Coordinates of C-alpha atoms in Angstrom, one line a residue:
Chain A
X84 CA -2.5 55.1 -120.0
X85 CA -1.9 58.1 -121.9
X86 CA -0.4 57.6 -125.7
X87 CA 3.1 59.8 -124.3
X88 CA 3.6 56.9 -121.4
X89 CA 2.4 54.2 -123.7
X90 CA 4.7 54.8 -126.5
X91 CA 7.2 55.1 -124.1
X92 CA 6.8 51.8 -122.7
X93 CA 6.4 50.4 -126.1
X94 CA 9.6 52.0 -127.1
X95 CA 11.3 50.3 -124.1
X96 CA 9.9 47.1 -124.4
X97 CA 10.8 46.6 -128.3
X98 CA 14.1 47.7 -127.3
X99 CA 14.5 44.7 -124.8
X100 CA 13.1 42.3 -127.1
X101 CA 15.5 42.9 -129.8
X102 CA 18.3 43.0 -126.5
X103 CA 17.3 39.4 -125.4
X104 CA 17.2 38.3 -129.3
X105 CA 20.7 39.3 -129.2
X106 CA 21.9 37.3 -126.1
X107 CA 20.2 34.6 -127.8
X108 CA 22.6 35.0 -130.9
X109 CA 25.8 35.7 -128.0
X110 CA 24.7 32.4 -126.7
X111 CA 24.3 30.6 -130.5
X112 CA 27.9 32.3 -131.2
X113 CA 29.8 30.9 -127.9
X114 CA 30.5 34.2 -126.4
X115 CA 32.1 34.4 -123.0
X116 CA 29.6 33.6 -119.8
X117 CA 30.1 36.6 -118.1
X118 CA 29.5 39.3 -120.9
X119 CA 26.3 36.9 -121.2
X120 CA 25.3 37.3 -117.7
X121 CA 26.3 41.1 -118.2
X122 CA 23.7 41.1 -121.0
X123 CA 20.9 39.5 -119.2
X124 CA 21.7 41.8 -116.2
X125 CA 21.5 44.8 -118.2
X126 CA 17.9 43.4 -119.5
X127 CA 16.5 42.7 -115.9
X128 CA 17.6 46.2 -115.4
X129 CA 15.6 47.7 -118.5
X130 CA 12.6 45.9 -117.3
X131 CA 12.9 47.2 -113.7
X132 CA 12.5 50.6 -115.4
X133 CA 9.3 49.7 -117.6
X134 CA 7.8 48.2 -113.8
X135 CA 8.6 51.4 -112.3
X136 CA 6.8 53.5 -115.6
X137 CA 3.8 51.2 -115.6
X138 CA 3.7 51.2 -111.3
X139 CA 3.8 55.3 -111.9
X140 CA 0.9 55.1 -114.4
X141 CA -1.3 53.0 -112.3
X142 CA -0.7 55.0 -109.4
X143 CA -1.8 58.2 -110.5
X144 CA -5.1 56.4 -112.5
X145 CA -6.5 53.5 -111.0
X146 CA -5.6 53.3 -108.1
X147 CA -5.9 57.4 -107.5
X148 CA -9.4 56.5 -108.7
X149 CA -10.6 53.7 -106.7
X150 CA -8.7 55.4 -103.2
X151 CA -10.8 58.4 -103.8
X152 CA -13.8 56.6 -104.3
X153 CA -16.2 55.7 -102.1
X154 CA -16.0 51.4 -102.3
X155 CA -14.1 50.4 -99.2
X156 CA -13.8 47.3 -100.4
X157 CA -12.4 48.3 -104.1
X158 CA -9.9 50.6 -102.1
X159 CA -9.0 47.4 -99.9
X160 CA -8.3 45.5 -103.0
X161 CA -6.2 48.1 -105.0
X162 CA -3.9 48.4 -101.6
X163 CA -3.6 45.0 -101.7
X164 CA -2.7 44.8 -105.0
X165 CA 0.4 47.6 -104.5
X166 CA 1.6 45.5 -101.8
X167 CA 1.1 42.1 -104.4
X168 CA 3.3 43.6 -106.6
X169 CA 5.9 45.0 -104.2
X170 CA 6.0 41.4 -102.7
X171 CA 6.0 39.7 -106.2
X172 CA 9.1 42.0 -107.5
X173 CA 11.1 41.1 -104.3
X174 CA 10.8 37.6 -104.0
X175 CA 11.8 36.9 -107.1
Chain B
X176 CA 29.0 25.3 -123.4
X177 CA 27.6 21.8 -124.2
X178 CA 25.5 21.6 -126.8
X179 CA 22.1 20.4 -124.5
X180 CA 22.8 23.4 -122.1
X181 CA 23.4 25.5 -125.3
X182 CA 19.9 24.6 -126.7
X183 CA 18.3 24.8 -123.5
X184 CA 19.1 28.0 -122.7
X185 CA 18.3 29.3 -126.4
X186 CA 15.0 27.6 -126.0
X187 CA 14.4 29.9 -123.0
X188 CA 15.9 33.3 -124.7
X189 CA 13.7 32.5 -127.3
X190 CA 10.5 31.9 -125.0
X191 CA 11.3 35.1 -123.0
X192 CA 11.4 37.3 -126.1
X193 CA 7.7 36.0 -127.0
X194 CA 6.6 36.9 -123.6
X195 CA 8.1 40.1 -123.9
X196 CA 6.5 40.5 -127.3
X197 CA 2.9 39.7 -125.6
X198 CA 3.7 42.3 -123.1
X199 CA 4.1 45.0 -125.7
X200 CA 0.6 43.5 -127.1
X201 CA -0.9 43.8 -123.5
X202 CA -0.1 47.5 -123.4
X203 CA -0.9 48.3 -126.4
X204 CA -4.2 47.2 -126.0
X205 CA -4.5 49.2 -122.9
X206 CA -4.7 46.0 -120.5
X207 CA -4.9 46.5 -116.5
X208 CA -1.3 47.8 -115.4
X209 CA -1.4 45.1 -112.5
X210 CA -1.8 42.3 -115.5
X211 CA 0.6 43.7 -117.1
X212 CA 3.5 44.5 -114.0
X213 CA 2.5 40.9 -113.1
X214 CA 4.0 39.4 -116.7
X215 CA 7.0 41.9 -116.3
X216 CA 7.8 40.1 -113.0
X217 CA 7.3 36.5 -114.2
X218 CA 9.6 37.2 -117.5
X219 CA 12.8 38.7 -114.4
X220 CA 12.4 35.2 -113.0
X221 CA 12.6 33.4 -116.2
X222 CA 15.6 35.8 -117.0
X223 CA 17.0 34.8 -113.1
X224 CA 16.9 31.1 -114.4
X225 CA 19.0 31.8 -117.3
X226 CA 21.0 33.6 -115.7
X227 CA 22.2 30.8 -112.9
X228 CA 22.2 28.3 -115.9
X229 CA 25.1 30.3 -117.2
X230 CA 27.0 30.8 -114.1
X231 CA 26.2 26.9 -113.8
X232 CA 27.8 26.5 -116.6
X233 CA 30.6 29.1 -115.9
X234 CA 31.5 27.6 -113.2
X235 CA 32.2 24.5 -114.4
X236 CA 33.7 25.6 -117.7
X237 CA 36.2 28.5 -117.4
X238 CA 36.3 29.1 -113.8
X239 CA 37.4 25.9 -113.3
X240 CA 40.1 25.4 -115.4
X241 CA 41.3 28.8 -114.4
X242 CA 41.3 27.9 -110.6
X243 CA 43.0 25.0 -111.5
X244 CA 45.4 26.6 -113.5
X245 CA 48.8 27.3 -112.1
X246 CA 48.4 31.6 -113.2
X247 CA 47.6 33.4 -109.7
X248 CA 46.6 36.5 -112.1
X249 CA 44.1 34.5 -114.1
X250 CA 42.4 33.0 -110.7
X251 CA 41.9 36.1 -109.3
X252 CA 40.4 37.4 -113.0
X253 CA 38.1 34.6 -112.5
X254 CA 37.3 35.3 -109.0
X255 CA 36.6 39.0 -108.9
X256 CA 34.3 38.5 -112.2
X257 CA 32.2 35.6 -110.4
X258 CA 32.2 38.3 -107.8
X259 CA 31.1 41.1 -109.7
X260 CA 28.2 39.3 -111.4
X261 CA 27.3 39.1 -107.9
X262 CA 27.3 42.1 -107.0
X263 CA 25.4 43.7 -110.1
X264 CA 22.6 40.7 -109.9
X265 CA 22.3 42.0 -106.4
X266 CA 22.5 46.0 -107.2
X267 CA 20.1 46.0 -109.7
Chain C
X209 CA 39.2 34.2 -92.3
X210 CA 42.1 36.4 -92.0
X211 CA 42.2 38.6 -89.4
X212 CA 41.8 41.8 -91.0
X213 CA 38.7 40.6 -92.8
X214 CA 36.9 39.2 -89.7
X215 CA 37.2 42.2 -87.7
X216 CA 35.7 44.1 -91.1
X217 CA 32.9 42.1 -91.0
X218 CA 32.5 42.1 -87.4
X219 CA 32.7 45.8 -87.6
X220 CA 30.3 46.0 -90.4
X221 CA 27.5 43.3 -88.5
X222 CA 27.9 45.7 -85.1
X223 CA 26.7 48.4 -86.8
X224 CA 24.4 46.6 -88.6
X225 CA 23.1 45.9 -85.1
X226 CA 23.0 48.9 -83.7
X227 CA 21.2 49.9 -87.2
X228 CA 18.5 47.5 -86.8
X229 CA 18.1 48.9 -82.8
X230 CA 17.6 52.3 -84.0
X231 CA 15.0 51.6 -86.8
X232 CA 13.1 49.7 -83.8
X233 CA 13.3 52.9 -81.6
X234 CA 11.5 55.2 -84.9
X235 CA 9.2 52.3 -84.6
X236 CA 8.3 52.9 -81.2
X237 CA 8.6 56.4 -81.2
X238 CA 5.9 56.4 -84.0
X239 CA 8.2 58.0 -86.3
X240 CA 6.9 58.4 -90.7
X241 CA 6.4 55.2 -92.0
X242 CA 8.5 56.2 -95.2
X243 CA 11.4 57.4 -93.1
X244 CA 11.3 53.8 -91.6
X245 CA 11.2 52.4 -94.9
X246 CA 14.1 54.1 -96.3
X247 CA 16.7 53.1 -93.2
X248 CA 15.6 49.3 -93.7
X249 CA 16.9 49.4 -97.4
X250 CA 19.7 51.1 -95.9
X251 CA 20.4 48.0 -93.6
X252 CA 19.5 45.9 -96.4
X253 CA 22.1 47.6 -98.9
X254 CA 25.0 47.1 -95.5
X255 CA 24.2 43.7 -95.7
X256 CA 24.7 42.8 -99.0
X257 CA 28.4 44.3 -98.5
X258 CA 28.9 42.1 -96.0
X259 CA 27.5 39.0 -98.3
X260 CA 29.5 40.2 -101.1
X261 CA 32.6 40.4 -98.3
X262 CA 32.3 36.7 -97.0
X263 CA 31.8 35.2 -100.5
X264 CA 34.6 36.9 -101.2
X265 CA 36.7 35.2 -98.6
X266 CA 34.7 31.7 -99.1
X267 CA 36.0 31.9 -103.5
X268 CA 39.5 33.3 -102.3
X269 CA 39.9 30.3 -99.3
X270 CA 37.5 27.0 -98.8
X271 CA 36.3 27.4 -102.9
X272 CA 39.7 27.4 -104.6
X273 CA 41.4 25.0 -101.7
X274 CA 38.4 22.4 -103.1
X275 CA 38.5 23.4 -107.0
X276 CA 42.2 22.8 -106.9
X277 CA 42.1 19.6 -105.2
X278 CA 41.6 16.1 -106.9
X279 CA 38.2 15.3 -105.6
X280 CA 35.9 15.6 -108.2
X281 CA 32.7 15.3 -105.8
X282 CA 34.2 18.2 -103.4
X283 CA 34.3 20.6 -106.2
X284 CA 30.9 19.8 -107.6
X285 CA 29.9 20.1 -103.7
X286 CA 31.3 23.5 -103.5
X287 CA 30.3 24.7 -106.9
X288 CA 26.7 23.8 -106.2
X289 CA 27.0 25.9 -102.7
X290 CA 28.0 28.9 -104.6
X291 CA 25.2 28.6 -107.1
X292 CA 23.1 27.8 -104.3
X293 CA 23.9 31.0 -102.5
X294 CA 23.2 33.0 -105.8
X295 CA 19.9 31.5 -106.1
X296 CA 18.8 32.6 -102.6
X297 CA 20.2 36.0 -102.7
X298 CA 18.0 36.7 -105.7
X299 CA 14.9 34.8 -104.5
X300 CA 14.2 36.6 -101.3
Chain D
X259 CA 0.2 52.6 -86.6
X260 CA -2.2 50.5 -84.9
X261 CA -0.8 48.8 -81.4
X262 CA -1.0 45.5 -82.6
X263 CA 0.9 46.3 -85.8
X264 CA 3.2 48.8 -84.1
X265 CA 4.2 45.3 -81.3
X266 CA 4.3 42.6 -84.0
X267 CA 7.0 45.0 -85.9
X268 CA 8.5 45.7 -82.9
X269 CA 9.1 42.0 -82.3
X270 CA 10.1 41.1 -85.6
X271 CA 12.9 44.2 -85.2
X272 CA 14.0 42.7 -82.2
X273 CA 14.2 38.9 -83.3
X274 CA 16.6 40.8 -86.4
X275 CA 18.8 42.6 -84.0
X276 CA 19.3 39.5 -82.3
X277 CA 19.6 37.1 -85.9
X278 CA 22.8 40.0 -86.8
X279 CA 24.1 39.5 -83.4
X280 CA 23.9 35.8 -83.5
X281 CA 26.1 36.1 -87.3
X282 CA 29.0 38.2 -85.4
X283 CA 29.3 35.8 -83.5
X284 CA 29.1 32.9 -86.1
X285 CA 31.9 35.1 -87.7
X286 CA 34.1 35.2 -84.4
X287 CA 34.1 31.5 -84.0
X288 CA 34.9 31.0 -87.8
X289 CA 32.0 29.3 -88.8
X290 CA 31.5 27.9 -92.4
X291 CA 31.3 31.3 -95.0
X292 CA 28.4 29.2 -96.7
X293 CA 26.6 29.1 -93.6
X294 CA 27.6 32.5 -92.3
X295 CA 26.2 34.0 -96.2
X296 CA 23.0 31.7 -95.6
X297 CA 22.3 33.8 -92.5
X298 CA 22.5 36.4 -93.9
X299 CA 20.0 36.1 -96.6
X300 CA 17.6 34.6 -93.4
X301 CA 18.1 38.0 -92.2
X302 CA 17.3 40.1 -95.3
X303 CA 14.4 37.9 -95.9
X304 CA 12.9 38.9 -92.5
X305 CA 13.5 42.4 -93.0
X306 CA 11.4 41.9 -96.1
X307 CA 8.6 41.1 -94.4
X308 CA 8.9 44.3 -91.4
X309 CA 9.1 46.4 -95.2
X310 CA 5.7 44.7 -96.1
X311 CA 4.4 45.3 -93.2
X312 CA 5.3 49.0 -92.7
X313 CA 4.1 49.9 -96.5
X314 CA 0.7 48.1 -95.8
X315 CA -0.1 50.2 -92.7
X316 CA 1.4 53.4 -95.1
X317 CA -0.6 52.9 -97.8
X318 CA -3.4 52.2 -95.6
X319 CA -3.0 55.3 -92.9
X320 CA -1.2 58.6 -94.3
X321 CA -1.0 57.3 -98.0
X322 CA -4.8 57.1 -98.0
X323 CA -5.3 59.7 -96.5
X324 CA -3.3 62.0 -98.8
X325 CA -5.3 60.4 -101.5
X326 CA -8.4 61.1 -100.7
X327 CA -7.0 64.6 -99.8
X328 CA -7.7 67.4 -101.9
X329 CA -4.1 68.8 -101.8
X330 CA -2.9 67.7 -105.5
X331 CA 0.7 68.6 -104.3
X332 CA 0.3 66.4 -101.1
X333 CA -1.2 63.7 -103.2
X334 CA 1.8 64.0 -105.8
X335 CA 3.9 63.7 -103.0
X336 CA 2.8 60.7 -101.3
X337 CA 3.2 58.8 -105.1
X338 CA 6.1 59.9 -105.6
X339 CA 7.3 58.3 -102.2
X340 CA 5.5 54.9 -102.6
X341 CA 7.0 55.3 -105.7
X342 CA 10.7 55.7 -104.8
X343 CA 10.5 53.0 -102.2
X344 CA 9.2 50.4 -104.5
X345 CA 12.6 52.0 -106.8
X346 CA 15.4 51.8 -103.7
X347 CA 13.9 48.2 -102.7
X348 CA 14.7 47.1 -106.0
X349 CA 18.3 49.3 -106.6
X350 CA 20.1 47.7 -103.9

């Protein structure tokens, strides 16, 4: 990846580390359910956005690479692993 | 919350923030975007089970005694919030 | 259900229907695969309004009739439904 | 799209239409709201699959295609569309 998209990512997944550190301490503290479920919502939502940087990245590398190349079965298995991860993300 | 709920929950808040920690770790040492979307998926469903442990206990808890209550304004409180957590799990 | 709700949701699941008809006439009519993609969220998306209308109902009527009544196994019976139905909305 | 894909979508589209008109009517006769929202998810679930199905002939007809193209707008464009699908599945 290039270091602009990495340190993007990075920046985004410190961020939600510290942000599920701090439900943990909601939790510890007794704070109402919902704002906790608020919380974790707001999390799953970050990390949506990091799947969606990283899925861009890969993409316009990888998998650019191996569908222009000339392995029919390398292209086979990066198609299949778009739809893996498509499948993966909505059957959560 | 009870206190075994409590800890069980903080025990998984805790386990998630590792794994999110790793994640950083994996892209920062430039490991295969499938690898890594694959973790970012795997730490939403550990995040999905926290989240149902805490309506779980919601329910049981606050939502209860509110239904039960004899304040028609504090049941439907209760109700539309249940409603909206819903709704934003969903909307994500 | 009241009457005014029903004939919402009845409303909203015709549509639906005819929705689901039309995607299967792009279908036939070979129409871009994107294009197809797109109107299936948009049924999708119509169909989580009506889920988030009949829970609605379900908390206002047959949950609070059972939370509010003295049988302690009914209300853990309904409360499990409703976690229940969280569960499988968000592991599709 | 191939036949074969094109008839087994087809069918899957038509078993849906049917599944939604089968819930109106579980809604007319006042069925059960837990059963009614269980449907419902049924129904979603199946359309997940016709999604799966339509992205995998995508990716493996005009997305490839575009790919291995040597439009660099066209190919932009084609990511950004598998991109915004995987985005909208996951923002309902």
């Amino acid at each position: 990846m290039s270091r602009d998209v990495t340190s993007d990512i990075l920046k985004r997944l410190r961020s939600i580390e510290g942000h599920v550190g701090g439900i943990a301490r909601m939790v510890e503290s007794d704070q109402y359910c919902v704002d906790i479920l608020n919380q974790i919502v707001a999390v799953q939502r970050a990390l949506d956005k990091v799947n969606s940087r990283v899925l861009d990245r890969h993409l316009h590398t990888c998998a650019t690479t191996a569908i222009r190349g000339d392995d029919p079965d390398e292209r086979e298995r990066v198609i299949g692993e778009i739809l893996n991860v498509f499948k993966r993300a909505g059957k959560r």
